[in-house]
Coordinates of C-alpha atoms and ligand atoms in Angstrom, one line a residue:
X93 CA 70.0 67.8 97.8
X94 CA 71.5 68.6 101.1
X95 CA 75.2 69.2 100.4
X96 CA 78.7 69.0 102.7
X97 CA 77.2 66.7 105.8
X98 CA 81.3 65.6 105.4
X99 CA 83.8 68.3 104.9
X100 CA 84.0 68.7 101.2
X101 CA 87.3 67.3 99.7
X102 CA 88.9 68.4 96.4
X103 CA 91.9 70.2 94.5
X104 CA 91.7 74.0 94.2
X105 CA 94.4 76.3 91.7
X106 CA 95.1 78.8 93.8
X107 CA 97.8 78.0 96.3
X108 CA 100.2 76.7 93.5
X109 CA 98.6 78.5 90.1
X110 CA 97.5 81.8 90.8
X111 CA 97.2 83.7 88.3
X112 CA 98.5 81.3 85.6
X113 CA 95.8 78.6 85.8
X114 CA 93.7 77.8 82.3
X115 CA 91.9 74.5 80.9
X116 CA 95.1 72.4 80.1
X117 CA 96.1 72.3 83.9
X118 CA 92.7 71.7 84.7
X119 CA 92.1 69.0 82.7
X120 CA 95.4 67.8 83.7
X121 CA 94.0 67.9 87.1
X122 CA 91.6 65.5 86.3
X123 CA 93.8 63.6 84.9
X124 CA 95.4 63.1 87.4
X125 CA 93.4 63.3 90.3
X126 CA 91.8 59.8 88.9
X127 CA 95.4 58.5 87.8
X128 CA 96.7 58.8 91.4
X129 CA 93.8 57.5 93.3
X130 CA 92.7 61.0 94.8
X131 CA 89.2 60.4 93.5
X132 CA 89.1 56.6 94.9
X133 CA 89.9 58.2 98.5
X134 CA 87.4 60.5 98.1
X135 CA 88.8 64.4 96.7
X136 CA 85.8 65.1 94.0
X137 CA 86.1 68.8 93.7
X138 CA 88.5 70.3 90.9
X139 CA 88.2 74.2 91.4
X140 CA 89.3 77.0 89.4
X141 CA 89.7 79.9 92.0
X142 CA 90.6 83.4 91.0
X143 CA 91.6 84.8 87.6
X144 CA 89.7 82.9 84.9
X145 CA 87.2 85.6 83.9
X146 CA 87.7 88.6 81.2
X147 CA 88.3 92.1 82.9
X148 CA 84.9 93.0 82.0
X149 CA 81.3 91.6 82.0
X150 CA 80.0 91.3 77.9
X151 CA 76.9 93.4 76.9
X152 CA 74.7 91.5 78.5
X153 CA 76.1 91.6 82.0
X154 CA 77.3 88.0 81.7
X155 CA 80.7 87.0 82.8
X156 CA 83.2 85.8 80.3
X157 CA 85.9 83.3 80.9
X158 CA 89.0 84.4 79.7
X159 CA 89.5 83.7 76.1
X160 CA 93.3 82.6 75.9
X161 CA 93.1 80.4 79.3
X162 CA 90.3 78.9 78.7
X163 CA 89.3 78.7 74.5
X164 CA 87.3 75.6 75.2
X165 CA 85.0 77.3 77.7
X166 CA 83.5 76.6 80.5
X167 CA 81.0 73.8 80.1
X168 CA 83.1 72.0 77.8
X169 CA 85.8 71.9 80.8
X170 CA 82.7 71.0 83.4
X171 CA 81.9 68.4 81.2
X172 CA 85.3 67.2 81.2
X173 CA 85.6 67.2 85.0
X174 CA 82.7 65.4 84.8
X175 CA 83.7 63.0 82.7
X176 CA 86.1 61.6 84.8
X177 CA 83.4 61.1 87.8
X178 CA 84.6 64.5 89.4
X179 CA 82.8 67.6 90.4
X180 CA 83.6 71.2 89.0
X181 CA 84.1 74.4 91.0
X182 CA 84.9 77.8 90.4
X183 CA 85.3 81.2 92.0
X184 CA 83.6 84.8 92.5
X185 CA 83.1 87.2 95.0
X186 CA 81.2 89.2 97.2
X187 CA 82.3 92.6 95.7
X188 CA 82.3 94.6 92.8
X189 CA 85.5 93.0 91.8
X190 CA 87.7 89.8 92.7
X191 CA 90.7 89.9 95.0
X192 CA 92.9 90.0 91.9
X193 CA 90.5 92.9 90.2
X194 CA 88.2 90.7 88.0
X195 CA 84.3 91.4 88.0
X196 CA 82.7 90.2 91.2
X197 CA 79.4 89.1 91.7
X198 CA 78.0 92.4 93.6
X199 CA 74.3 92.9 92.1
X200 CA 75.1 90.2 89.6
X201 CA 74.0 87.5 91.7
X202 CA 71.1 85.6 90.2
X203 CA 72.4 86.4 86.7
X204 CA 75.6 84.2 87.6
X205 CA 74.1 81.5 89.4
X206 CA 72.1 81.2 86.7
X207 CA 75.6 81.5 84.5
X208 CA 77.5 78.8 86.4
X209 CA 74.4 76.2 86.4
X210 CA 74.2 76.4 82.9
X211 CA 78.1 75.7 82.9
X212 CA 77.7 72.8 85.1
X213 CA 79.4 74.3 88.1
X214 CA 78.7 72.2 91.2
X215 CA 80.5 74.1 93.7
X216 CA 81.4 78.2 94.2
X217 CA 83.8 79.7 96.2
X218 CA 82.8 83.7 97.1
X219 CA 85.4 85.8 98.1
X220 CA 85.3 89.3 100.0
X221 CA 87.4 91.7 98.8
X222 CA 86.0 95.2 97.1
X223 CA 82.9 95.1 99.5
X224 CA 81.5 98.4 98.8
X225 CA 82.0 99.4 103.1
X226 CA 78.5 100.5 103.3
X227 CA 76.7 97.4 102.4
X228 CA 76.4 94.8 104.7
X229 CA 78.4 91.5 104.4
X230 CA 76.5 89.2 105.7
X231 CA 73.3 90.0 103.4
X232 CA 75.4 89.6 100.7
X233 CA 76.5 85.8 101.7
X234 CA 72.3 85.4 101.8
X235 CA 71.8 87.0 98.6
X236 CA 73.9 84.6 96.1
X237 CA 73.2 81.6 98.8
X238 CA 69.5 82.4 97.6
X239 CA 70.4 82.5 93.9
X240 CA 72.4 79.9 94.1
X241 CA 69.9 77.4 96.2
X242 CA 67.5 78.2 93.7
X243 CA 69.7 78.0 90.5
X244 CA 67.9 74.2 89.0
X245 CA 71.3 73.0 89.9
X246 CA 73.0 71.7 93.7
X247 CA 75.8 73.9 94.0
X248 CA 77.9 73.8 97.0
X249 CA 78.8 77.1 98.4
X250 CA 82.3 78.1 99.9
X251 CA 81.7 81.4 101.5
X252 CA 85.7 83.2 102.5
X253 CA 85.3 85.9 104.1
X254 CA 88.2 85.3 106.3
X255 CA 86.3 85.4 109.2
X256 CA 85.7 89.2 109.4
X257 CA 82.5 90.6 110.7
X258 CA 82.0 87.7 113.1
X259 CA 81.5 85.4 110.6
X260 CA 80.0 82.8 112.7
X261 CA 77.2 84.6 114.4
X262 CA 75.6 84.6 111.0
X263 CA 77.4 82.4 108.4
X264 CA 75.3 79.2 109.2
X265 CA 72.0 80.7 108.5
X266 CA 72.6 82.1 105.2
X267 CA 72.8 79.1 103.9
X268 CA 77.0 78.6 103.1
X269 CA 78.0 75.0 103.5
X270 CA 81.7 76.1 104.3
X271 CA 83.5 79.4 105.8
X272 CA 87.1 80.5 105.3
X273 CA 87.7 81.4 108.8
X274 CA 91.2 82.8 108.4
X275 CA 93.2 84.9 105.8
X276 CA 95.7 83.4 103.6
X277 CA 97.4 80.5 104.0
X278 CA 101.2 80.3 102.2
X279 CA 103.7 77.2 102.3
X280 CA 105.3 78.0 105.6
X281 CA 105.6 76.0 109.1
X282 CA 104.9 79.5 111.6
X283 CA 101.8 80.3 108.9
X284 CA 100.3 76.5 109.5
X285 CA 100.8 76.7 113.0
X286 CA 99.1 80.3 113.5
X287 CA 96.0 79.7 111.3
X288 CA 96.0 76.0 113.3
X289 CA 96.0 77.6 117.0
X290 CA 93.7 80.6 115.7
X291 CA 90.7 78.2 115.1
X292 CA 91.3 75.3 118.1
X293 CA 88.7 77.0 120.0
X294 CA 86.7 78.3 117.5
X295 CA 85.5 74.7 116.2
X296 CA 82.3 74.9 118.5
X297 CA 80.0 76.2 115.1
X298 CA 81.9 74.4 112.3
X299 CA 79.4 70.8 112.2
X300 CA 77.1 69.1 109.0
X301 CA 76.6 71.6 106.2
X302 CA 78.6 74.5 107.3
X303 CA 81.9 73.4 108.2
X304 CA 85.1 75.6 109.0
X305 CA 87.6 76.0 106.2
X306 CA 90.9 77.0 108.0
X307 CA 92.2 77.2 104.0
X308 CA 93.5 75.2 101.0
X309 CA 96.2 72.6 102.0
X310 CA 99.8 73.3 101.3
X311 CA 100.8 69.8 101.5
X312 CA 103.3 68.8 98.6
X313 CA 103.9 72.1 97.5
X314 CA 107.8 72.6 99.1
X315 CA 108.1 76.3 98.1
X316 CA 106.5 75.8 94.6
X317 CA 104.0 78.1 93.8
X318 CA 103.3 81.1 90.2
X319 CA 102.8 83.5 93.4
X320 CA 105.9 84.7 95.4
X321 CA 104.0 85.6 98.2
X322 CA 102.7 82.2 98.8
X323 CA 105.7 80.7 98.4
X324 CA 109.3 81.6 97.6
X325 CA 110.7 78.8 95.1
X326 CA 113.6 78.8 96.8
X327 CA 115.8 75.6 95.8
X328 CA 115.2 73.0 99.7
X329 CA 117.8 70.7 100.9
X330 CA 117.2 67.3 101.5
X331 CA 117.3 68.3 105.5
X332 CA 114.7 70.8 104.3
X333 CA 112.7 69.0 102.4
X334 CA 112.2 65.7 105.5
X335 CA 111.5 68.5 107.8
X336 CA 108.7 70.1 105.2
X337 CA 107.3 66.6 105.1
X338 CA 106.9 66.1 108.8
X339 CA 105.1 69.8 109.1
X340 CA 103.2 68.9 106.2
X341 CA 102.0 65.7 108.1
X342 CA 101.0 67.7 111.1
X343 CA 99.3 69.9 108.7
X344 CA 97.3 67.5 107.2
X345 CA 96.9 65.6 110.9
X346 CA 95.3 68.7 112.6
X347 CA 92.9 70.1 109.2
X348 CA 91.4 66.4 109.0
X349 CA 90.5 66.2 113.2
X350 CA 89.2 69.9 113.1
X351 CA 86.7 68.9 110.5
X352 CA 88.3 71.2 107.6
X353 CA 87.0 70.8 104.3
X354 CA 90.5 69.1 103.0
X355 CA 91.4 71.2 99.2
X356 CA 94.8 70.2 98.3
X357 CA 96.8 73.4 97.0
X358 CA 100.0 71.7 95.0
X359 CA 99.9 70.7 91.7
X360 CA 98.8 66.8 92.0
X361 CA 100.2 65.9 88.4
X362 CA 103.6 65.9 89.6
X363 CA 103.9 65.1 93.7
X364 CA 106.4 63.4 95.4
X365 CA 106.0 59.5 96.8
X366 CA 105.6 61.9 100.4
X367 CA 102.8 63.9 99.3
X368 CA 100.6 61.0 98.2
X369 CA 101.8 59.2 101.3
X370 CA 100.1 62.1 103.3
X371 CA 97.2 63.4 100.8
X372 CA 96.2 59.6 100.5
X373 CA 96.3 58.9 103.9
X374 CA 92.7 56.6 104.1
X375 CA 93.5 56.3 108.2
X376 CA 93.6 59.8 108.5
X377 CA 90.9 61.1 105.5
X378 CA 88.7 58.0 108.1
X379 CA 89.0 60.9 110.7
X380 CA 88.0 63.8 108.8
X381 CA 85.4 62.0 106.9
X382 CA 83.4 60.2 110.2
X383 CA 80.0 60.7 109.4
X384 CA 79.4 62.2 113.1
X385 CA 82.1 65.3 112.3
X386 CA 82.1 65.4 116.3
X387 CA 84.2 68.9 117.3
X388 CA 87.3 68.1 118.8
X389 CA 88.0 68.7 122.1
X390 CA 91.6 71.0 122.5
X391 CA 94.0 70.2 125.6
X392 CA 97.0 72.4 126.0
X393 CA 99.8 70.4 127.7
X394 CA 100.8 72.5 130.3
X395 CA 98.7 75.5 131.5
X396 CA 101.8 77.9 131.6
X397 CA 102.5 77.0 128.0
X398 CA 98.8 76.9 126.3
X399 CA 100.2 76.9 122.6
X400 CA 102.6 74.9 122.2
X401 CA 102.1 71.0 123.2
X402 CA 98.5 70.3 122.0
X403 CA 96.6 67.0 123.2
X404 CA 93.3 66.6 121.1
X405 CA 90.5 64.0 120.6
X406 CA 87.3 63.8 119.6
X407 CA 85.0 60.6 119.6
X408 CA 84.2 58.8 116.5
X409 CA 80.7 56.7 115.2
X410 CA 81.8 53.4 116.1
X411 CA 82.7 53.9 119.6
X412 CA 86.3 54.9 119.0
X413 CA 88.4 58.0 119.6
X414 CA 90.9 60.2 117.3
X415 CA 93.5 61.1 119.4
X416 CA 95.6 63.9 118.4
X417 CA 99.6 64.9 119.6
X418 CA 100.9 67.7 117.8
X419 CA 104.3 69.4 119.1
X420 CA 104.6 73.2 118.2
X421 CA 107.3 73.6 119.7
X422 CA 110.8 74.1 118.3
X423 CA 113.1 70.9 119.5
X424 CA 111.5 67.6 120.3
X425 CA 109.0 67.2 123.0
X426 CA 107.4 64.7 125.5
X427 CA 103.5 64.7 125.4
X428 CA 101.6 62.9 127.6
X429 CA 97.6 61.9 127.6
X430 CA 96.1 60.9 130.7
X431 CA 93.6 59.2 129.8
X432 CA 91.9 60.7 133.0
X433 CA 90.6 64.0 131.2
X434 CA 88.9 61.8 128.2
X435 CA 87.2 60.5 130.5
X436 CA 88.2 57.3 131.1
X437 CA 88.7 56.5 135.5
X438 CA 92.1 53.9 135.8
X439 CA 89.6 51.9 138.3
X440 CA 87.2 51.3 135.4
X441 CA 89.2 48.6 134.2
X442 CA 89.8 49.7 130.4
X443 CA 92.4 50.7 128.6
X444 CA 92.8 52.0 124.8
X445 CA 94.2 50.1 122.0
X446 CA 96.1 52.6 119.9
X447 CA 96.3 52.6 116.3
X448 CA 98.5 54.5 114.6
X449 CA 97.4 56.8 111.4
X450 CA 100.7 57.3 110.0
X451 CA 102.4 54.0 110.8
X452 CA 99.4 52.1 109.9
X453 CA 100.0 49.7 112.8
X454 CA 98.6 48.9 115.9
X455 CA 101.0 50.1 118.5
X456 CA 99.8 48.3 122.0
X457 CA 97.3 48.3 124.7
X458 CA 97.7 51.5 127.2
X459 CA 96.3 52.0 130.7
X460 CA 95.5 55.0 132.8
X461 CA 98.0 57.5 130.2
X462 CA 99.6 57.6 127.2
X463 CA 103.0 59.2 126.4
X464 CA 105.4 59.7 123.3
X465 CA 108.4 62.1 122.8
X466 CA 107.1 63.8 119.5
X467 CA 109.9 65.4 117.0
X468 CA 109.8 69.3 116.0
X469 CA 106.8 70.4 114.7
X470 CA 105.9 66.7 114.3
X471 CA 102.8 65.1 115.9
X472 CA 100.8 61.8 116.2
X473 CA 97.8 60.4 115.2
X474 CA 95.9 57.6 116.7
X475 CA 92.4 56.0 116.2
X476 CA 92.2 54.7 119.9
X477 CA 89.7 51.9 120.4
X478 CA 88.2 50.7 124.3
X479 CA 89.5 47.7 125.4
X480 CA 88.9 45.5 128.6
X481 CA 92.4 45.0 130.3
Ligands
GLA861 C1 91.8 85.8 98.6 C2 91.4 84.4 99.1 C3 92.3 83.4 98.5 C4 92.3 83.4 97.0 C5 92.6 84.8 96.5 C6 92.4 85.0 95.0 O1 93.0 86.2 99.0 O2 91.4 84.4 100.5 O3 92.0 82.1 99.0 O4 91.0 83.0 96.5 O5 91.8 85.8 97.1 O6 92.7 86.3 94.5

């Protein structure tokens, strides 16, 4: 079966439960992932990421998930997943041994895709650290996309190699159905921001069944995480906290109109009325799931200033367009579409009827331009539909 023509959508551990993630969270996961309506807007992967495995392979040169995380095993955990109407992922890599020094799946290839169909896996993200350096990356993308194509099971396939080696001149042919592009995300505002204005021009490869992944979401996770180094758990203000939610909204805003697969990163059995707010956001989850996944197209504000005042649309399948304000800047800022460079000649006699993602309202008719003072780090989201004026 063909797999991601829609950026996948799911929940992965890493961002929140590094190292410390076993069966009991997963399951909770689940859980809750059905109990909060995540499935019913459409998140159906639940995926374990790195750290479940034993530190060594058994005598057969299968790998073993870690006794004391996971006593229940693996395909009694798929089955859970499962169970509840979702779809179960997990995690290897390229090289000899994980990022966090488990086995890898280096010359193990068709032995583990073999592994994780009889598990029940249905999606598998491969990682790239401890690539012996004289082997070549890309062939080993093609290797496991071969085992796992040819596994008796669909299994999507989440390549990250953080977009080293020119990822894109080769990853669409290997077979991968989504690349990480960058490295690490962490549950910061300048972090969101860089991996966002790294990728706005490099969106031209990312379509249908090889999409982008500009990394796991860090909406809802306000400093929470097992791992320091993705985020501090330092105690936030209220002040804090409203101003997290805003960058989290732009977060969320700009992942969904470049076509990123969306895999929230906080720990969905406990988030805040302003997490689901923005992780259940149908208006904007519309955008990233339109069946046409057109590449946006990136317009800097000013041309002295390319980075920080970003204008961005792309059309959608029934005629309308996604229109994008996001403010990088630090202070509130006016931004201004004329609706000129979409396309769209004054003398034509149309305008655009703006409907507003995060409002959920329709916010009036607009000729020739369109322009809003956006707050700090904040942005806007419109589904912006022709109209005859
Ligand atoms: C790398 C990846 C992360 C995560 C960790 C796990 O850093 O980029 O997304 O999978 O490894 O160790």
């Amino acid at each position: 079966m063909a797999l991601a023509a829609k950026p996948p959508l799911g929940w992965n551990s890493w961002n929140t439960f590094s190292h410390e993630i076993n069966e009991e969270v997963v399951r909770g996961v689940a859980d809750a992932m059905v109990r909060e309506g995540l499935k019913d807007a459409g998140y159906e992967y639940v995926v374990i990421d790195d750290c479940w495995s034993t530190r060594e392979r058994d005598e057969n040169g299968r790998l073993v998930p870690d006794p004391e995380k996971f006593p229940s095993g693996m395909k009694a955990l798929a089955d859970y997943v499962h169970s509840k109407g979702l779809k179960f992922g997990m995690y290897s890599c390229a090289g000899t041994h994980t990022c966090a020094e488990y086995p890898g799946g280096f010359e193990h290839e068709f032995i583990d895709a073999a592994t994780y169909a009889a598990w029940g896996v249905d999606f598998l993200k491969y990682d790239y650290c401890n690539k012996p350096r004289y082997v070549d990356g890309a062939m080993l993308y093609r290797r496991m996309a071969m085992a796992l194509r040819n596994c008796g099971r669909d299994i999507l396939f989440s390549a990250c190699n953080w977009g080293h080696d020119n990822t894109t001149d080769w990853i669409r042919s290997t077979g991968a159905h989504m690349y990480r592009s960058t490295g690490d995300i962490v549950d910061s505002w300048p972090r969101i921001k860089e991996l966002a204005l790294s990728q706005m021009h490099e969106q031209k490869y990312s379509g249908p069944y090889c999409f982008n992944d500009m990394d796991m979401l860090v909406v809802g996770m306000y400093g929470r995480s097992f791992n320091s180094w993705i985020a501090d758990n330092a105690e936030l203000t209220e002040e804090e906290r409203a101003k997290r939610t805003t960058e989290y909204r732009t977060h969320f805003s700009l992942w969904a109109m470049m076509n990123s697969p969306l895999m929230i990163g906080c720990d969905v059995r406990d988030m805040s009325e302003e997490t689901k707010e923005i992780l259940l956001n149908r208006d904007v989850l519309a955008i990233n799931q339109d069946v046409e996944v057109r590449t946006p197209f990136v317009s800097p504000h000013w041309e002295d200033q390319p980075e920080s005042l970003i204008r961005m649309w792309k059309p959608l399948e029934n005629g309308d367009y996604a229109i994008g304000l996001f403010n990088f800047v630090d202070g509130g800022a006016r931004i201004t579409l004329p609706f000129w460079d979409m396309g769209l000649p004054t003398a034509a006699g149309y305008g655009f009827k703006l409907y507003d993602c995060w409002k959920h309202e329709e916010i009036g008719v607009f000729t020739e331009r369109f322009t809003e003072v956006v707050e700090e780090h904040g942005c806007r989201l419109y589904r912006a539909t022709l109209v005859k004026v």
